[in-house]
Coordinates of C-alpha atoms in Angstrom, one line a residue:
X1 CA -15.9 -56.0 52.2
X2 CA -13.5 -56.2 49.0
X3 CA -10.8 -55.7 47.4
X4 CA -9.6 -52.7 44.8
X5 CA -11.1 -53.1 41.3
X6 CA -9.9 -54.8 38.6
X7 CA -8.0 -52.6 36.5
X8 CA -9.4 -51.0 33.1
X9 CA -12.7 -53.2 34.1
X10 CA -14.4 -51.1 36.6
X11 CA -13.4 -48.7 38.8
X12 CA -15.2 -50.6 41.9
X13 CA -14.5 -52.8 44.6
X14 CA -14.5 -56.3 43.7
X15 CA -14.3 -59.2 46.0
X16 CA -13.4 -62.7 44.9
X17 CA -14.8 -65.4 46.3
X18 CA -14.2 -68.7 45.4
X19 CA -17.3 -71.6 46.3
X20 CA -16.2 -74.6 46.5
X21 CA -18.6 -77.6 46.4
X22 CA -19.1 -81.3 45.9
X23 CA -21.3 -82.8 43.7
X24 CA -19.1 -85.3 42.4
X25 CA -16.0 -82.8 42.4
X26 CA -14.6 -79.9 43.7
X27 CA -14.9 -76.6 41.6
X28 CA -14.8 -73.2 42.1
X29 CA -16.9 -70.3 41.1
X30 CA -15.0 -66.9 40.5
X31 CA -17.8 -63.6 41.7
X32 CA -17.6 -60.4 43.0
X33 CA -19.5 -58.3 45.9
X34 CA -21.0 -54.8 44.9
X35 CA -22.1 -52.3 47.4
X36 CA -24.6 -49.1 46.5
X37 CA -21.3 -47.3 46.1
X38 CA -20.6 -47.8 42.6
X39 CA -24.2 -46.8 41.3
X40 CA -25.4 -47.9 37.9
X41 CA -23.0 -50.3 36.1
X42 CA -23.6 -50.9 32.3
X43 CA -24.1 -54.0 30.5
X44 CA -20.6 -53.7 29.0
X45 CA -18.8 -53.1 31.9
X46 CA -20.4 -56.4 33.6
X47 CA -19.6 -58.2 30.0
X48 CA -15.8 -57.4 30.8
X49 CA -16.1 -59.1 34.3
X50 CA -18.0 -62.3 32.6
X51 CA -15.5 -62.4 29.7
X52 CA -12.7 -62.5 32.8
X53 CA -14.4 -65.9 34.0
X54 CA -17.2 -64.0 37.3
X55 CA -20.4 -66.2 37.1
X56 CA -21.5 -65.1 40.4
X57 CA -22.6 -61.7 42.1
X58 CA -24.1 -61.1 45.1
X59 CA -25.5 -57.3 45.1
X60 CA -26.1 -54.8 48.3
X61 CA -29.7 -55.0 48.8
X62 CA -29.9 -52.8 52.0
X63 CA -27.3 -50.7 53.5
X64 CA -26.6 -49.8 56.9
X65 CA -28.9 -47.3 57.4
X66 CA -32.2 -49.5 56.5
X67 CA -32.1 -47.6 52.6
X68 CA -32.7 -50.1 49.8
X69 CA -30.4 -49.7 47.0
X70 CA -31.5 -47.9 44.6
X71 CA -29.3 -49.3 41.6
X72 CA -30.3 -52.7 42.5
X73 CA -33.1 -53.4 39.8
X74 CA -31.0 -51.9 37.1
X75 CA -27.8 -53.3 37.8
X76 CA -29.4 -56.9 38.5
X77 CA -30.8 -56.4 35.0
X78 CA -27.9 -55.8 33.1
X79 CA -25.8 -58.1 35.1
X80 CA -28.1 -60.6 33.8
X81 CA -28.3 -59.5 30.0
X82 CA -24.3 -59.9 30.5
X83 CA -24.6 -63.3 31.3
X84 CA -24.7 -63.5 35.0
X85 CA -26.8 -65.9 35.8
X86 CA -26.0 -66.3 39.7
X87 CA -27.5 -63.4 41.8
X88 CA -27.5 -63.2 45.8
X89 CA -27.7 -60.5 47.7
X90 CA -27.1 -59.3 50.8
X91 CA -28.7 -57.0 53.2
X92 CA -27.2 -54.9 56.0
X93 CA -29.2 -55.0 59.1
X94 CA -29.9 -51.9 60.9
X95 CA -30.4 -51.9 64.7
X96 CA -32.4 -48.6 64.7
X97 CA -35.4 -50.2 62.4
X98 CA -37.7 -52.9 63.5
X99 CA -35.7 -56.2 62.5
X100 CA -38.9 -57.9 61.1
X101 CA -40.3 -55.2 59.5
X102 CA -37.1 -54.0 57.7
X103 CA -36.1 -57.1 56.2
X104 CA -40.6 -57.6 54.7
X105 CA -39.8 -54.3 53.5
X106 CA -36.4 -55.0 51.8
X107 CA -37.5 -58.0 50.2
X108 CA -40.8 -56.7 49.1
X109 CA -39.0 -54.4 47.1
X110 CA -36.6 -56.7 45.8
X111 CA -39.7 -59.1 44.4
X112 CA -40.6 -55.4 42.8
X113 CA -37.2 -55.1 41.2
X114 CA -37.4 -58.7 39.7
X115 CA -34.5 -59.8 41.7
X116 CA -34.3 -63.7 40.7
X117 CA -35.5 -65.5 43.6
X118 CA -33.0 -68.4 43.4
X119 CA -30.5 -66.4 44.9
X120 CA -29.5 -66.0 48.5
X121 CA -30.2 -63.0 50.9
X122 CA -26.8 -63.1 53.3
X123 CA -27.1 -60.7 56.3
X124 CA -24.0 -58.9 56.2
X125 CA -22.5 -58.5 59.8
X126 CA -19.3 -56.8 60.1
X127 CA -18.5 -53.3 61.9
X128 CA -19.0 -53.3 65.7
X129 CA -20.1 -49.6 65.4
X130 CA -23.5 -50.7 63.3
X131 CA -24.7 -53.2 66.1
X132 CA -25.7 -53.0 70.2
X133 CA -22.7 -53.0 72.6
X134 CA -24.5 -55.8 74.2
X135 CA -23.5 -59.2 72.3
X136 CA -26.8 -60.9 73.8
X137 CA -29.5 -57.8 71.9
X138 CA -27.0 -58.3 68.9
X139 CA -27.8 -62.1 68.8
X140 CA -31.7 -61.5 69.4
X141 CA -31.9 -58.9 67.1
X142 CA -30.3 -60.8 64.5
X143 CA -32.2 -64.0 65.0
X144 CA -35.4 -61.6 64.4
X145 CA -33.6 -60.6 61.4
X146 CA -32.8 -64.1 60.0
X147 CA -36.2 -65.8 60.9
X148 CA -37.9 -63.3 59.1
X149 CA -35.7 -63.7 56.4
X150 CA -36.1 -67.3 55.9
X151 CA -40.0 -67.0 56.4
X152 CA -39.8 -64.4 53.5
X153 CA -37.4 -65.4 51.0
X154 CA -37.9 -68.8 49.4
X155 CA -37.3 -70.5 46.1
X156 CA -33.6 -70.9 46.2
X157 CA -33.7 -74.5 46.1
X158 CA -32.2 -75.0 49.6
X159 CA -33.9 -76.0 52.9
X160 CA -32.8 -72.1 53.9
X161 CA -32.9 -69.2 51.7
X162 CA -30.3 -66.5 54.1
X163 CA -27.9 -66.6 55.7
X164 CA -24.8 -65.1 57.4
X165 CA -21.9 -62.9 55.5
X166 CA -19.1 -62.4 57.1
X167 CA -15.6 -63.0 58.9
X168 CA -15.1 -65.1 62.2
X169 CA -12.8 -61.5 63.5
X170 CA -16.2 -59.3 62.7
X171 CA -18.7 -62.3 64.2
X172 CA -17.1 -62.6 67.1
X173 CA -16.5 -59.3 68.4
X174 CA -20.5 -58.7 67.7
X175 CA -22.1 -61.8 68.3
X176 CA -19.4 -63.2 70.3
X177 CA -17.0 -66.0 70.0
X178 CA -19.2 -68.8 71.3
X179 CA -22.0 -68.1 69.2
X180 CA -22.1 -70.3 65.9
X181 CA -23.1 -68.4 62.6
X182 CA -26.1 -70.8 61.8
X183 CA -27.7 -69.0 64.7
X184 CA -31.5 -70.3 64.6
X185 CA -31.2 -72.7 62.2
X186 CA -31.6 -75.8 63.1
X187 CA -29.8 -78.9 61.4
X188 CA -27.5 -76.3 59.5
X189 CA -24.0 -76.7 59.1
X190 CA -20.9 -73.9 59.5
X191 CA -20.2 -74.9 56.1
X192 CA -23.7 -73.6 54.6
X193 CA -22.9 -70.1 56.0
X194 CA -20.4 -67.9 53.4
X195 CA -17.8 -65.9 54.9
X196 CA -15.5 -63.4 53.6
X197 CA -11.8 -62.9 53.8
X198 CA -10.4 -60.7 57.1

């Protein structure tokens, strides 16, 4: 997920998302995604990307492979001391680690890091090769995953603190086509549930 860098910001992938939402008007939010991939990332280097108008980030918690990211306490810090207030994050499940225990784990260490707890957890679900062949284990395992999540991670202000990151091509071919994105949570609408471009 995302789109080449900016250039002579950073060399790093940058997706743009644009949030819309009403509260007495539509307006849009400019932020990018950023994977484990492009490591440690100064303060000056995320001061470029606010001075360009990105008030929003949402940082790779937990890759595919279950390993917390290792940059994430450092570059949540100096995203913050460049004036990015609005930090998610999003976690990767992985289908070879218990889906409870991984996510307790991932979020343990993110309280550790002093990720702000007003941000979101999304479970990133894209790449057929990184889930069961079987739609039906992929929705249980992923319910597991989001449960625990929302039992886990509160203090974001909404009713649900996770939720689902990704594109209706990617959902359906691993969930399958007739399976909403709110999944287990009840009274939730599509809307509430951010997906990327693709």
């Amino acid at each position: 997920s995302g789109i080449p860098g900016i250039p002579g910001i950073l060399d790093m992938r940058v997706a743009v998302f644009v949030f819309l939402a009403l509260l007495g008007g539509a307006f849009a939010t400019y932020g990018f995604d950023q994977s484990h991939y492009q490591g440690n990332v100064s303060v000056s280097d995320y001061q470029c990307l606010y001075d360009a108008s990105y008030r929003f980030a949402i940082f790779q918690a937990q890759s595919n492979n279950g390993a917390y990211s290792s940059n994430l306490k450092n570059n949540v810090k100096n995203a913050l001391a460049a004036g990015i207030k609005n930090i998610d994050t999003y976690i990767f499940p992985d289908i070879h680690m218990d889906a409870a225990s991984q996510v307790r784990s991932t979020i343990s260490k993110m309280r550790a890091d002093g990720v702000p707890s007003k941000g979101m957890i999304w479970l990133d679900v894209e790449n057929t090769s990184l889930y069961f062949s079987n739609k039906s284990q992929n929705v249980s395992f992923l319910h597991t995953v989001m449960d625990t999540c929302n039992a886990n991670w509160t203090g974001c202000g909404n009713k649900y603190c996770c939720g689902i990151y990704a594109n209706w091509t990617q959902w359906s071919a691993i969930m399958g086509s007739d399976v909403e994105p709110t999944l287990s949570l009840p009274n939730r609408n599509v809307t509430d549930v951010l997906r990327y471009p693709g």
